[in-house]
PDB file of C-alpha atoms in Angstrom:
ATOM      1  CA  UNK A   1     -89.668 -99.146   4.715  1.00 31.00           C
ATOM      2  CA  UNK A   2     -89.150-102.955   3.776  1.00 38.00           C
ATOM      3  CA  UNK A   3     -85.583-103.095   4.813  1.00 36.00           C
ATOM      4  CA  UNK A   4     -86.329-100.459   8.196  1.00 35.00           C
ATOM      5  CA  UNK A   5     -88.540-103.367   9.223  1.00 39.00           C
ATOM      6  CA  UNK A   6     -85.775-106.410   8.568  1.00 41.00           C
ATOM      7  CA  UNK A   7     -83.013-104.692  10.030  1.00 38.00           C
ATOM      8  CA  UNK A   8     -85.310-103.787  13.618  1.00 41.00           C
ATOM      9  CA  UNK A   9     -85.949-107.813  13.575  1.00 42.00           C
ATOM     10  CA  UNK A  10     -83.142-109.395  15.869  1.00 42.00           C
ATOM     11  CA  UNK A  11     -82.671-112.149  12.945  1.00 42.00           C
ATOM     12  CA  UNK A  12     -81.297-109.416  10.523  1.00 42.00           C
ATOM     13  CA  UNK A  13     -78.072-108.568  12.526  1.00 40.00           C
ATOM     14  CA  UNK A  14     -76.874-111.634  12.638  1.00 41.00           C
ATOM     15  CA  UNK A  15     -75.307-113.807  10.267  1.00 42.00           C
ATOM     16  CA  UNK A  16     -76.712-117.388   9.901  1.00 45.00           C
ATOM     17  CA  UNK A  17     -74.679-120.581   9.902  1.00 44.00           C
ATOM     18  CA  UNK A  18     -76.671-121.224   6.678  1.00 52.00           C
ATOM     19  CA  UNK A  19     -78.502-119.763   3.681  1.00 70.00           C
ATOM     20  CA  UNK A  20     -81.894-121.754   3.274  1.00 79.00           C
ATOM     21  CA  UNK A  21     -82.774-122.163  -0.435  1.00 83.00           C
ATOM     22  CA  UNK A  22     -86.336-122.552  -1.421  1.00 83.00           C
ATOM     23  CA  UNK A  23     -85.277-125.862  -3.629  1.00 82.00           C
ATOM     24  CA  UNK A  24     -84.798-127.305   0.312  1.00 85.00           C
ATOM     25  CA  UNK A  25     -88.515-126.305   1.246  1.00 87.00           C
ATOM     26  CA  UNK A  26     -91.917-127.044   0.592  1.00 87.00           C
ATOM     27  CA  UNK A  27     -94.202-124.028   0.203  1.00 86.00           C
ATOM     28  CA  UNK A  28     -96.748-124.102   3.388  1.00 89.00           C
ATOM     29  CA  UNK A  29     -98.910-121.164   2.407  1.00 89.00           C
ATOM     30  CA  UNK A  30     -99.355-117.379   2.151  1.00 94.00           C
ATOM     31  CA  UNK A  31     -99.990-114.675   4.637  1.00 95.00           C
ATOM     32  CA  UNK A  32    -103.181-113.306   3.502  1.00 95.00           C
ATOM     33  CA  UNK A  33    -104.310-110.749   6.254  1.00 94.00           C
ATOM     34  CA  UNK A  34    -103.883-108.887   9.811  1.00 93.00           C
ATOM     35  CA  UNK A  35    -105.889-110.568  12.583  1.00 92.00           C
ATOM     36  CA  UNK A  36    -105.332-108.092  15.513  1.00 85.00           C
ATOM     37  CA  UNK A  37    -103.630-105.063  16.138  1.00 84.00           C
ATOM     38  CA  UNK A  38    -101.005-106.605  18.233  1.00 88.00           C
ATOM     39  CA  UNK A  39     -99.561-107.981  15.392  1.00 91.00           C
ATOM     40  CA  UNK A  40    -100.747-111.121  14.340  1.00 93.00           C
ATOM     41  CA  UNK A  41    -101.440-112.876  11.177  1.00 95.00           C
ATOM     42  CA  UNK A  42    -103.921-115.603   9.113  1.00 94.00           C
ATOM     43  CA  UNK A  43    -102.047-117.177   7.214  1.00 94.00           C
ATOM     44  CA  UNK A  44    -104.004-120.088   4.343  1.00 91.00           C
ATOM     45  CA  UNK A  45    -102.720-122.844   4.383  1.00 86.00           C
ATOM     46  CA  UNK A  46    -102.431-125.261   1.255  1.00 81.00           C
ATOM     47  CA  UNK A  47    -102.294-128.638   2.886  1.00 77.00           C
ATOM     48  CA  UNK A  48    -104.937-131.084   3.616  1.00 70.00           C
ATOM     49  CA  UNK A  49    -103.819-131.249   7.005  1.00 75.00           C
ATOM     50  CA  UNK A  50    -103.327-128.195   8.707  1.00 79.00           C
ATOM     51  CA  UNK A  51    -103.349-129.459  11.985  1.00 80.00           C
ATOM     52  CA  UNK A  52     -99.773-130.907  11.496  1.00 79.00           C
ATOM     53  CA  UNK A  53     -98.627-127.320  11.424  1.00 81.00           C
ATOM     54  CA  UNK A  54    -100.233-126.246  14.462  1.00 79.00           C
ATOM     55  CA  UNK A  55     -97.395-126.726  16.739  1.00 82.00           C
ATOM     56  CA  UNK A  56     -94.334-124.931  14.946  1.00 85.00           C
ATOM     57  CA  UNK A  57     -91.541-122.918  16.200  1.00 90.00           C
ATOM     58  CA  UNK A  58     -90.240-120.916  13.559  1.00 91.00           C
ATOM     59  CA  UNK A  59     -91.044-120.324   9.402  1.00 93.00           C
ATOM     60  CA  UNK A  60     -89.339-119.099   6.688  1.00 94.00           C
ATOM     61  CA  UNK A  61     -90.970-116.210   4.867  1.00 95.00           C
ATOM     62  CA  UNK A  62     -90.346-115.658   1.459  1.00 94.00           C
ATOM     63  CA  UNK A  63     -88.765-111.408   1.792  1.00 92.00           C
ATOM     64  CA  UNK A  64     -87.652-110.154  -1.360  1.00 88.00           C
ATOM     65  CA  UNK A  65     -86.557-113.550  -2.888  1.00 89.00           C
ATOM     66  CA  UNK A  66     -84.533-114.525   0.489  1.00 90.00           C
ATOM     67  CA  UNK A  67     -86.171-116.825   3.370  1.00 92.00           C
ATOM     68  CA  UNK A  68     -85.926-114.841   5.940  1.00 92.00           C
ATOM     69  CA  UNK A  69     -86.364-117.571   9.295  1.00 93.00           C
ATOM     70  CA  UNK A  70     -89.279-115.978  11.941  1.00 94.00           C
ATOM     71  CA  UNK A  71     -89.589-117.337  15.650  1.00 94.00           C
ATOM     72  CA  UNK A  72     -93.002-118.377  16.571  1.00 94.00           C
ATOM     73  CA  UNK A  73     -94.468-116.825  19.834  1.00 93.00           C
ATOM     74  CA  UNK A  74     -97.808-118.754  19.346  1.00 92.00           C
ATOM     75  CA  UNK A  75    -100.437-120.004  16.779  1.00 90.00           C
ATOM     76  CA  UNK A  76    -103.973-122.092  16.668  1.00 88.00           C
ATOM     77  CA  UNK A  77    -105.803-123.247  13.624  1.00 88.00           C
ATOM     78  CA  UNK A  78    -108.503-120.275  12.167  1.00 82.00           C
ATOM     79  CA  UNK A  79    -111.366-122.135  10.855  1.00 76.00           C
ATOM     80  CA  UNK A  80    -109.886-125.298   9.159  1.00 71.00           C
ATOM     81  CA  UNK A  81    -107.529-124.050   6.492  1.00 72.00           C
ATOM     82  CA  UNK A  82    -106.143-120.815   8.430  1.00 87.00           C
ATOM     83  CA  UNK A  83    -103.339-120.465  11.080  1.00 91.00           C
ATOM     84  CA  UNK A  84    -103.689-117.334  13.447  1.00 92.00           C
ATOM     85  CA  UNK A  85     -99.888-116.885  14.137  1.00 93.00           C
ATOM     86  CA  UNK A  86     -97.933-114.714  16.076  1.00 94.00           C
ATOM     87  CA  UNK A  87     -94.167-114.003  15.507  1.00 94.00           C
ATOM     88  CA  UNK A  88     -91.510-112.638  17.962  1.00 93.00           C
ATOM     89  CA  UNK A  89     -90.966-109.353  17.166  1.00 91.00           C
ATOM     90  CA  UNK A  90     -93.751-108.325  15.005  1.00 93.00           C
ATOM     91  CA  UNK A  91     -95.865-106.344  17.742  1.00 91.00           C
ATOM     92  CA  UNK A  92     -97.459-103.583  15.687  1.00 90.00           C
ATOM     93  CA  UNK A  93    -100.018-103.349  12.500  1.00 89.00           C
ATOM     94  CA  UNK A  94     -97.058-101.640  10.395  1.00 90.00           C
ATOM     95  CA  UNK A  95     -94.967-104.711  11.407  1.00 91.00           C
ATOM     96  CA  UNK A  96     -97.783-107.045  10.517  1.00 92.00           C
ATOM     97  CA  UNK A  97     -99.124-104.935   7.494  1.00 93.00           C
ATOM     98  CA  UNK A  98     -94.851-105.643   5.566  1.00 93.00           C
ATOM     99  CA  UNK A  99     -95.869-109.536   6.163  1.00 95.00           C
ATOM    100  CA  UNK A 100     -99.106-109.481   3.964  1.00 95.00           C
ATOM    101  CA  UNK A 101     -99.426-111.087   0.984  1.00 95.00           C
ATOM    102  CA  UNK A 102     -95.495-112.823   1.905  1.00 95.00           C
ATOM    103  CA  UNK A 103     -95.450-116.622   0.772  1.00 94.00           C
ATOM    104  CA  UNK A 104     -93.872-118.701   3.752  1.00 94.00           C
ATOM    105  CA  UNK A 105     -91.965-121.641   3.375  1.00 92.00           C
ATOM    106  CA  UNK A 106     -90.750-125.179   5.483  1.00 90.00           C
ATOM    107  CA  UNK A 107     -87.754-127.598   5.033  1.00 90.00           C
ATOM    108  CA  UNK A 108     -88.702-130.393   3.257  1.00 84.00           C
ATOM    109  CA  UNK A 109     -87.493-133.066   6.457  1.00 82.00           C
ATOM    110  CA  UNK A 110     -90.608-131.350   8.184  1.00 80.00           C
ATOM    111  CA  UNK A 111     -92.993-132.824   5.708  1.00 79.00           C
ATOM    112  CA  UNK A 112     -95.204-135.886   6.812  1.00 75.00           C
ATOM    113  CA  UNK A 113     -93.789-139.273   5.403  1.00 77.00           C
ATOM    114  CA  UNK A 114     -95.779-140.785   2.583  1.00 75.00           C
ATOM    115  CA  UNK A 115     -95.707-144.405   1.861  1.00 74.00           C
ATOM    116  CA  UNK A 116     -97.833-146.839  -0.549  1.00 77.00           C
ATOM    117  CA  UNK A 117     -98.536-144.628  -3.711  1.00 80.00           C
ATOM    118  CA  UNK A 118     -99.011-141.709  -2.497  1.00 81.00           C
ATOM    119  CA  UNK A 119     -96.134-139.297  -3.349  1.00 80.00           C
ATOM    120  CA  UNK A 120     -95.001-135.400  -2.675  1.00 79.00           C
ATOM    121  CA  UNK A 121     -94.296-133.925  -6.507  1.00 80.00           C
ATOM    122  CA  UNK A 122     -90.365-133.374  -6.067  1.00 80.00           C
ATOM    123  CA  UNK A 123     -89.693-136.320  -4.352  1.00 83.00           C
ATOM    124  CA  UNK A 124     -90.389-138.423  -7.545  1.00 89.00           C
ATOM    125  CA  UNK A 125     -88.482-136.307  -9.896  1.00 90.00           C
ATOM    126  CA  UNK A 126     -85.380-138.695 -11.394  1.00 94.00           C
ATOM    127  CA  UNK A 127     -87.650-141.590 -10.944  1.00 96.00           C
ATOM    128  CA  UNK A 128     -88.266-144.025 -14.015  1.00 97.00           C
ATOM    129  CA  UNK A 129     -91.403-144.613 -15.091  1.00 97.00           C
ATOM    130  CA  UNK A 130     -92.581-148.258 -16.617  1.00 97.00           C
ATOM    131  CA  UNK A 131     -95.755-148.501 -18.554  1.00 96.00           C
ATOM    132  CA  UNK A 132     -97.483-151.750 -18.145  1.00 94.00           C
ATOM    133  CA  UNK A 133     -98.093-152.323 -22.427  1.00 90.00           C
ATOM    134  CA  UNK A 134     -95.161-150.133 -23.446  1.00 94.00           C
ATOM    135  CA  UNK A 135     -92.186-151.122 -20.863  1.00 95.00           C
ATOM    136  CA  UNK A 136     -89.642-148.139 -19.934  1.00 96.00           C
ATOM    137  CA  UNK A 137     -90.970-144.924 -20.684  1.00 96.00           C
ATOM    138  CA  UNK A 138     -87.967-142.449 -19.627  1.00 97.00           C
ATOM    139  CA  UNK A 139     -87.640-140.481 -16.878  1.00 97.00           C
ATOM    140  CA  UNK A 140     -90.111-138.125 -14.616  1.00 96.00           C
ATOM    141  CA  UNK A 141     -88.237-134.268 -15.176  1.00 95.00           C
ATOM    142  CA  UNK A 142     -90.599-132.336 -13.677  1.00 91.00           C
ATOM    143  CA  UNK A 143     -94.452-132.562 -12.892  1.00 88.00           C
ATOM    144  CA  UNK A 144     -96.467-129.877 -14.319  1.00 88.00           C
ATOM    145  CA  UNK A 145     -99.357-128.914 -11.951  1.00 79.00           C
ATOM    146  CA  UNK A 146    -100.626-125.607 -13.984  1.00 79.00           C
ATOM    147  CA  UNK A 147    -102.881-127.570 -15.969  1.00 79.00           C
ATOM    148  CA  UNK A 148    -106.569-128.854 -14.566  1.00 83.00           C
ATOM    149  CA  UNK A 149    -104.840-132.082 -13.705  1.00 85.00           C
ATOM    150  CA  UNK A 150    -100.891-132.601 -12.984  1.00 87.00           C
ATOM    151  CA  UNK A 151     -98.932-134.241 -15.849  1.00 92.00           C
ATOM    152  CA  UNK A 152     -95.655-136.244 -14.992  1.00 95.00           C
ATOM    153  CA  UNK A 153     -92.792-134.553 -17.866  1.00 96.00           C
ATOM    154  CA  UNK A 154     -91.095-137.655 -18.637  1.00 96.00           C
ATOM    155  CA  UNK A 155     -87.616-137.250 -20.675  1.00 97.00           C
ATOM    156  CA  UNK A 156     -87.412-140.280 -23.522  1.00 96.00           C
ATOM    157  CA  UNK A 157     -83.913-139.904 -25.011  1.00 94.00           C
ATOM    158  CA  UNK A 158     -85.247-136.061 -25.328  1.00 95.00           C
ATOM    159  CA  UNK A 159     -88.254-136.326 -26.484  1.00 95.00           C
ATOM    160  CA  UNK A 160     -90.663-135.085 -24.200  1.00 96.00           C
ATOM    161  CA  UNK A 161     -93.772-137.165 -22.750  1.00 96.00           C
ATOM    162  CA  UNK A 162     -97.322-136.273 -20.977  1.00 95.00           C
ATOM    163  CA  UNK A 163     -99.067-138.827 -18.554  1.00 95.00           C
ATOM    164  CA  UNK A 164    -101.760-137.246 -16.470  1.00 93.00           C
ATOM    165  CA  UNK A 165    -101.047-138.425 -13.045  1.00 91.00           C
ATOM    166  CA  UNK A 166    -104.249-140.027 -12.685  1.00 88.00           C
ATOM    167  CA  UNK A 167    -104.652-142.174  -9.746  1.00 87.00           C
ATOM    168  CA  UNK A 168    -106.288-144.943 -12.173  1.00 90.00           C
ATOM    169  CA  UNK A 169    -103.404-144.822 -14.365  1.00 93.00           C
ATOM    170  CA  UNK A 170    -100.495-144.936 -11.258  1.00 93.00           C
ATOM    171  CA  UNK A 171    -100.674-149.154 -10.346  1.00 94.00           C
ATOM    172  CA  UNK A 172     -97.624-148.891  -8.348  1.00 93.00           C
ATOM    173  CA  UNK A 173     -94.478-146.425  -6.427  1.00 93.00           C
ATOM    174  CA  UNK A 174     -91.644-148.034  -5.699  1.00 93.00           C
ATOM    175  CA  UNK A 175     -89.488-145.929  -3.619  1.00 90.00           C
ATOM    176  CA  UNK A 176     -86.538-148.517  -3.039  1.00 92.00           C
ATOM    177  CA  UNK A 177     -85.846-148.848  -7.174  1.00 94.00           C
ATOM    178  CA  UNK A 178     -87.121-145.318  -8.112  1.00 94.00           C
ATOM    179  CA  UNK A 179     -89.739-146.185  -9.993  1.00 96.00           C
ATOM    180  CA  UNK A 180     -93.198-145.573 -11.106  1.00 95.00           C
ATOM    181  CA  UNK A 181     -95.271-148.058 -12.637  1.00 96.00           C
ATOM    182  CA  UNK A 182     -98.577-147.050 -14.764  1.00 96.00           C
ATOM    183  CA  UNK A 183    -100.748-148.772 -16.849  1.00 96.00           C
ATOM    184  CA  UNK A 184    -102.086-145.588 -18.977  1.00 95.00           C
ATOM    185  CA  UNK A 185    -104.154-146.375 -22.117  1.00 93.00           C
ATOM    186  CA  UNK A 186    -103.147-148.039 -25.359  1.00 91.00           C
ATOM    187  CA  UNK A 187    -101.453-145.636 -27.752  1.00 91.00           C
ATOM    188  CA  UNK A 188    -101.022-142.514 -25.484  1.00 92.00           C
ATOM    189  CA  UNK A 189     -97.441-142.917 -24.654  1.00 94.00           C
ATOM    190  CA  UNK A 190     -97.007-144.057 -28.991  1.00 93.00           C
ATOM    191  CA  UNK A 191     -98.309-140.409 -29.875  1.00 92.00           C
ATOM    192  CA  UNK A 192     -95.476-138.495 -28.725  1.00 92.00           C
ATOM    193  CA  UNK A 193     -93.019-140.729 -30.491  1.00 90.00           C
ATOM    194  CA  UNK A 194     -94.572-140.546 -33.915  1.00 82.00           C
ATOM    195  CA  UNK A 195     -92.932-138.845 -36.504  1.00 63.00           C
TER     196      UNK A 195
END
C-alpha cells in the first residue's frame, strides 16, 4: 500500500536533481494525526517558535528511511505547538492516514541564525572547548541529549569527556575561532583523566 501511495504522488516519477540526506536537515517534528477528511494533517512541532514555520512551501518527510520532498498547498498554526498542513496531492483519509506517525524534516540553511551563546547542537560539533582553570579540553564529538540534561562528548587525545551543557558553566561561543569557552567546576574535567 506504502509504495501504491508514493508512486500516485507526482514527486515519485520523477527523478530529482538531488538526494537530500538527513545529516543536511534539522528534524522539524512528527505528523501525529488526521485533521479532516480532505486530507490534512497536525503535525507537533519541536521548536520554540513555531510561528517561523508557518509560511513554508514544501517538507521533507522521512518515508521508509528516504526524504521524500512534499509541496505545501496551505498551513496555519493549531494551538501553539501544532501546524494544520495541507499537501498537494494528499486529498483523501487513506492518503493522509500513510503520513501518520512520519517524522518530517528541513535543510539546515532554513534554520533561524543564532548569535551570542546560543547555539544549534550540530553546528558546534569540531569546535574546541577551553576550560577557564584547566585550559584546552579537546574537542566537542557529539552532544548527547538522551540524558535529563545534554552533555557536550569532548574527544581528549581519545579519552572521552562529559560537561553538562549548563548555561552557568558555557561563559562564552566563539563562532569565528570555533570555540567554546566554560568555566565548569574544579576537578570535573580531572576525573576523567585519572588513572
Amino acid at each position: 500500500f506504502y509504495f501504491k501511495f508514493l508512486i500516485q504522488l507526482p514527486l515519485f516519477g520523477k527523478k530529482p536533481a538531488f538526494k537530500m540526506k538527513k545529516e543536511d536537515c534539522f528534524y522539524l517534528g512528527k505528523i501525529v494525526r488526521k485533521y479532516s477528511f480532505k486530507g490534512e494533517l497536525l503535525a507537533k512541532l519541536e521548536t520554540d517558535e513555531p510561528d517561523l514555520y508557518d509560511n513554508l512551501d514544501a517538507i521533507f518527510i522521512d518515508l521508509r528511511g528516504n526524504l521524500v520532498p512534499f509541496f505545501i498547498e496551505s498551513s496555519q498554526l493549531h494551538k501553539s505547538d501544532l501546524l494544520r498542513l495541507k499537501f498537494e496531492d494528499v486529498d483523501t483519509e487513506v492518503d493522509a492516514d500513510a503520513l501518520i506517525k512520519t517524522e518530517m524534516f528541513l535543510p539546515l540553511d532554513l534554520l533561524p541564525k543564532l548569535d551570542g551563546d546560543k547555539f544549534y547542537f550540530h553546528e558546534v560539533i569540531g569546535f574546541k572547548i577551553k576550560d577557564k582553570n584547566f585550559g584546552e579540553v579537546g574537542i566537542i564529538k557529539a552532544i548527547n541529549d538522551s540524558t535529563a540534561q545534554a552533555l557536550f562528548e569532548i574527544d581528549r587525545d581519545g579519552i572521552e569527556i562529559l560537561i553538562p551543557m549548563n548555561d552557568e558553566f558555557i561563559v562564552k561561543v566563539d563562532r569565528k575561532n570555533k570555540t567554546i569557552e566554560v568555566n565548569t567546576p574544579e576537578g570535573l574535567i580531572d576525573l576523567y583523566l585519572e588513572e
